[in-house]
CSV table of C-alpha atoms in Angstrom, one decimal:
chain,number,residue,atom,x,y,z
A,1,MET,CA,115.9,120.8,106.1
A,2,SER,CA,114.8,124.3,106.6
A,3,GLY,CA,113.6,126.6,103.8
A,4,GLN,CA,116.8,128.7,103.8
A,5,ALA,CA,119.0,125.6,103.8
A,6,LEU,CA,116.9,124.1,100.9
A,7,ILE,CA,117.2,127.3,98.8
A,8,ALA,CA,121.1,127.5,99.6
A,9,ALA,CA,121.5,123.9,98.5
A,10,GLY,CA,119.7,124.6,95.2
A,11,GLY,CA,117.0,122.1,96.1
A,12,TRP,CA,114.3,124.8,95.9
A,13,ARG,CA,114.4,124.9,92.1
A,14,ARG,CA,114.2,121.1,92.0
A,15,THR,CA,111.1,121.0,94.2
A,16,THR,CA,109.2,123.8,92.8
A,17,TRP,CA,109.8,123.2,89.1
A,18,PRO,CA,107.4,120.2,88.7
A,19,LEU,CA,104.8,122.1,90.6
A,20,ALA,CA,105.1,125.1,88.5
A,21,THR,CA,105.0,123.0,85.4
A,22,ALA,CA,101.8,121.1,86.5
A,23,LEU,CA,100.1,124.5,87.3
A,24,LEU,CA,101.1,125.8,83.9
A,25,VAL,CA,99.7,122.7,82.1
A,26,LEU,CA,96.5,122.9,84.2
A,27,LEU,CA,96.0,126.6,83.2
A,28,ALA,CA,96.7,125.7,79.5
A,29,ILE,CA,94.2,122.8,79.6
A,30,GLY,CA,91.7,125.1,81.4
A,31,ALA,CA,92.1,127.8,78.7
A,32,ALA,CA,91.7,125.2,76.0
A,33,ALA,CA,88.6,123.6,77.6
A,34,THR,CA,87.0,127.1,77.9
A,35,ALA,CA,87.8,127.9,74.3
A,36,ALA,CA,86.1,124.5,73.3
A,37,GLY,CA,83.0,125.4,75.3
A,38,VAL,CA,83.6,122.8,78.2
A,39,GLY,CA,82.9,124.4,81.6
A,40,VAL,CA,85.9,125.1,83.9
A,41,PRO,CA,84.2,123.3,86.9
A,42,ARG,CA,84.3,120.2,84.7
A,43,VAL,CA,87.9,120.5,84.0
A,44,TRP,CA,88.6,121.3,87.6
A,45,VAL,CA,86.9,118.1,88.7
A,46,LEU,CA,88.5,116.0,86.1
A,47,LEU,CA,92.1,117.2,86.4
A,48,VAL,CA,92.3,118.2,90.1
A,49,VAL,CA,89.6,116.8,92.3
A,50,ALA,CA,89.2,113.3,90.8
A,51,PRO,CA,93.1,112.5,91.0
A,52,LEU,CA,93.3,113.9,94.7
A,53,LEU,CA,90.3,111.7,95.6
A,54,GLU,CA,91.9,108.6,94.1
A,55,GLU,CA,95.1,109.3,95.8
A,56,ALA,CA,93.3,109.6,99.1
A,57,VAL,CA,91.2,106.5,98.7
A,58,PHE,CA,93.6,104.1,97.1
A,59,ARG,CA,97.1,105.3,98.3
A,60,ALA,CA,96.5,107.0,101.7
A,61,GLY,CA,93.5,104.8,102.4
A,62,LEU,CA,93.7,101.3,101.0
A,63,GLN,CA,97.4,101.0,100.5
A,64,ASP,CA,98.3,102.2,103.9
A,65,PHE,CA,95.7,100.0,105.6
A,66,LEU,CA,97.1,96.9,103.6
A,67,LEU,CA,100.7,97.8,104.2
A,68,ARG,CA,100.0,97.8,108.1
A,69,ARG,CA,98.4,94.4,107.9
A,70,THR,CA,99.9,92.5,104.8
A,71,ARG,CA,103.4,91.2,104.6
A,72,PRO,CA,105.2,91.3,102.2
A,73,ALA,CA,104.8,94.8,101.1
A,74,TRP,CA,104.6,93.8,97.3
A,75,ARG,CA,101.3,92.0,98.2
A,76,ALA,CA,99.7,95.2,99.5
A,77,ASN,CA,100.9,97.1,96.5
A,78,LEU,CA,99.6,94.4,94.1
A,79,LEU,CA,96.1,94.3,95.9
A,80,THR,CA,96.0,98.1,95.7
A,81,ALA,CA,96.8,98.1,92.0
A,82,LEU,CA,94.2,95.4,91.4
A,83,ALA,CA,91.5,97.4,93.3
A,84,PHE,CA,92.5,100.7,91.5
A,85,GLY,CA,92.2,98.8,88.0
A,86,LEU,CA,88.9,97.1,88.9
A,87,ALA,CA,87.4,100.5,90.1
A,88,HIS,CA,88.3,102.0,86.7
A,89,ALA,CA,87.0,99.1,84.8
A,90,ALA,CA,83.8,99.1,86.7
A,91,LEU,CA,83.3,102.9,86.1
A,92,ARG,CA,84.0,102.5,82.4
A,93,GLY,CA,81.7,99.3,82.1
A,94,ASP,CA,84.5,97.0,81.1
A,95,ALA,CA,84.3,94.8,84.2
């Protein structure tokens, strides 16, 4: 669907509203972190970089790899979820 057709159909507002909300939340958290004395680069890493890297590694990397090689699809999703959980538990020291 072209941009003009999307705007005409009213879909433009539906697609930009979550993005605008997320950006406002990030700005508010950044302002609160700065006021609390936490560096903006740390907030940037925790709120933007880390989630994007997780998506790249687990969803675009591991899950896509498993979906191409594993049937049924729920098995690939389960294995990805387990790997995601284990990685977070290992980072926290719970594993």
